[in-house]
Tab-separated table of C-alpha atoms in Angstrom:
chain	number	residue	atom	x	y	z
A	1	MET	CA	110.795	100.427	98.513
A	2	THR	CA	110.569	100.660	102.259
A	3	GLY	CA	107.981	97.917	102.613
A	4	THR	CA	107.431	98.138	106.363
A	5	GLU	CA	104.443	99.274	108.331
A	6	ASP	CA	106.851	100.784	110.896
A	7	SER	CA	107.573	103.545	108.370
A	8	TYR	CA	104.373	105.425	109.048
A	9	ASP	CA	101.748	105.956	111.689
A	10	ASP	CA	98.583	104.112	110.678
A	11	GLU	CA	96.511	106.489	112.807
A	12	THR	CA	97.496	109.437	110.575
A	13	PRO	CA	95.595	109.944	107.298
A	14	VAL	CA	97.842	108.883	104.417
A	15	GLU	CA	97.747	112.394	102.947
A	16	GLU	CA	99.390	113.697	106.135
A	17	THR	CA	102.305	111.240	105.996
A	18	PRO	CA	105.558	113.261	105.991
A	19	GLY	CA	106.758	113.707	102.404
A	20	TYR	CA	103.464	112.440	100.924
A	21	VAL	CA	103.262	112.621	97.115
A	22	GLY	CA	100.496	110.084	96.490
A	23	HIS	CA	99.030	106.686	97.246
A	24	ILE	CA	97.311	103.687	95.765
A	25	PHE	CA	94.821	101.659	97.751
A	26	ASP	CA	92.881	98.796	96.163
A	27	ASP	CA	93.253	100.322	92.671
A	28	PHE	CA	92.262	103.823	93.831
A	29	ILE	CA	95.089	106.155	92.808
A	30	ASP	CA	95.674	109.635	94.222
A	31	PHE	CA	98.651	111.718	93.122
A	32	ASP	CA	99.682	114.837	95.020
A	33	GLU	CA	101.828	117.626	93.549
A	34	GLY	CA	105.038	115.553	93.346
A	35	LEU	CA	103.440	112.961	91.060
A	36	LYS	CA	100.815	115.155	89.333
A	37	PRO	CA	102.373	114.710	85.855
A	38	LEU	CA	101.289	111.056	86.003
A	39	GLU	CA	97.665	111.934	86.728
A	40	GLY	CA	95.326	110.863	83.960
A	41	PHE	CA	97.596	108.141	82.589
A	42	ASP	CA	95.475	105.010	82.216
A	43	PHE	CA	97.666	102.538	84.102
A	44	SER	CA	94.866	99.967	84.127
A	45	LEU	CA	94.310	99.956	80.350
A	46	TYR	CA	98.061	100.002	79.733
A	47	GLY	CA	98.496	96.903	81.884
A	48	ILE	CA	95.493	95.105	80.405
A	49	MET	CA	96.566	95.684	76.795
A	50	ALA	CA	100.190	94.676	77.433
A	51	ASP	CA	99.080	91.573	79.323
A	52	GLU	CA	96.572	90.495	76.660
A	53	LEU	CA	99.255	90.933	74.001
A	54	GLY	CA	101.528	88.658	76.013
A	55	PHE	CA	104.057	91.432	76.619
A	56	PRO	CA	103.470	92.571	80.201
A	57	ASP	CA	107.201	93.051	80.787
A	58	ARG	CA	108.068	96.499	79.472
A	59	GLN	CA	111.441	98.161	78.967
A	60	LEU	CA	111.773	101.904	78.538
A	61	GLU	CA	114.539	104.473	78.349
A	62	VAL	CA	113.928	107.409	80.690
A	63	ASP	CA	116.155	110.392	81.396
A	64	PHE	CA	115.651	111.398	85.018
A	65	GLY	CA	118.276	114.133	84.627
A	66	ASN	CA	121.466	112.087	84.621
A	67	GLY	CA	121.235	110.651	81.115
A	68	PRO	CA	119.073	107.832	79.779
A	69	THR	CA	118.294	105.003	82.178
A	70	SER	CA	116.842	101.669	81.114
A	71	ILE	CA	113.947	100.556	83.300
A	72	SER	CA	112.058	97.250	83.245
A	73	PHE	CA	108.700	96.605	84.887
A	74	GLU	CA	105.409	94.773	84.571
A	75	ALA	CA	102.928	97.082	82.833
A	76	PHE	CA	100.160	96.368	85.330
A	77	SER	CA	102.266	97.203	88.408
A	78	LEU	CA	101.960	100.893	89.249
A	79	THR	CA	104.142	100.479	92.314
A	80	GLU	CA	106.877	98.812	90.284
A	81	ILE	CA	106.724	101.658	87.739
A	82	LEU	CA	106.863	104.428	90.340
A	83	GLU	CA	109.766	102.930	92.249
A	84	PHE	CA	112.055	103.986	89.393
A	85	ILE	CA	111.515	107.670	90.191
A	86	PRO	CA	114.688	108.531	92.125
A	87	ALA	CA	112.896	111.040	94.387
A	88	VAL	CA	110.067	108.687	95.422
A	89	ASP	CA	109.857	105.813	97.863
A	90	ALA	CA	106.890	103.546	98.536
A	91	ILE	CA	105.705	102.495	101.970
A	92	TYR	CA	103.636	99.312	102.054
A	93	ASN	CA	100.300	100.213	103.596
A	94	CYS	CA	98.358	97.310	105.008
A	95	PRO	CA	96.847	98.547	108.266
A	96	PRO	CA	96.587	95.847	110.947
A	97	ASN	CA	93.347	94.354	112.225
A	98	GLN	CA	91.353	95.001	109.058
A	99	GLY	CA	89.654	91.645	109.000
A	100	LEU	CA	89.140	89.383	106.021
A	101	ALA	CA	87.861	92.061	103.661
A	102	GLY	CA	90.696	94.494	104.383
A	103	GLY	CA	92.596	96.168	101.594
A	104	SER	CA	96.142	97.231	101.036
A	105	GLY	CA	98.214	99.608	99.007
A	106	TYR	CA	101.206	101.905	99.035
A	107	ILE	CA	101.885	105.423	100.212
A	108	PHE	CA	104.381	107.279	98.011
A	109	VAL	CA	106.699	109.704	99.781
A	110	LEU	CA	109.708	111.822	98.917
A	111	ARG	CA	113.005	110.132	99.628
A	112	GLU	CA	115.237	111.932	102.061
A	113	GLY	CA	117.226	114.679	100.365
A	114	PHE	CA	114.852	115.123	97.417
A	115	THR	CA	112.446	117.971	96.688
A	116	VAL	CA	108.951	118.073	95.260
A	117	GLU	CA	110.380	119.874	92.213
A	118	GLU	CA	112.776	116.976	91.572
A	119	SER	CA	109.907	114.538	91.896
A	120	ILE	CA	107.809	116.547	89.432
A	121	ALA	CA	110.655	116.658	86.888
A	122	ALA	CA	111.195	112.898	87.165
A	123	ALA	CA	107.457	112.205	86.957
A	124	LYS	CA	107.295	114.300	83.754
A	125	ALA	CA	110.154	112.292	82.229
A	126	LEU	CA	108.482	109.034	83.212
A	127	ARG	CA	105.114	110.206	81.866
A	128	SER	CA	106.655	111.056	78.502
A	129	ALA	CA	108.194	107.582	78.218
A	130	LEU	CA	104.960	105.913	79.370
A	131	ASP	CA	102.881	107.913	76.861
A	132	SER	CA	105.184	106.810	74.031
A	133	ASP	CA	105.025	103.174	75.079
A	134	PHE	CA	101.260	103.365	75.592
A	135	ARG	CA	100.889	104.460	71.953
A	136	VAL	CA	103.028	101.493	70.804
A	137	VAL	CA	101.068	99.020	72.933
A	138	GLU	CA	97.740	100.521	71.837
A	139	ALA	CA	98.630	100.401	68.125
A	140	THR	CA	99.690	96.765	68.439
A	141	TYR	CA	96.582	95.929	70.456
A	142	GLU	CA	94.282	97.504	67.859
A	143	LYS	CA	95.847	95.368	65.109
A	144	THR	CA	94.916	92.150	66.906
């Protein structure tokens, strides 16, 4: 994760950031083509159920094209989940001079050397693993 405000121009709309594939700002999520396979996944409910069950730390096996990879993350942290996609980087977006009620989020961009197609393929693999784990978490949650 880049994590610096020097990585983008805060005068430019986030959607026009070079390599833009999506963003999250104060729980508003917008996925562009490179992350579209993740659209519609209920990250909020997933995190809430896992947290209420006392199992917010999740471990999944995902094949991003080079064989299965074990990933670990907190279920309620979209940014932490997305940072496992090899083609995607996150830029911390907290524009200066917002005042006390200002918000913050992340802009997701393609990493140098990666294509949108590679991002889509990785997002599909991640979505499949997340859907499987969501079903496990949901079934456990419904039993409580």
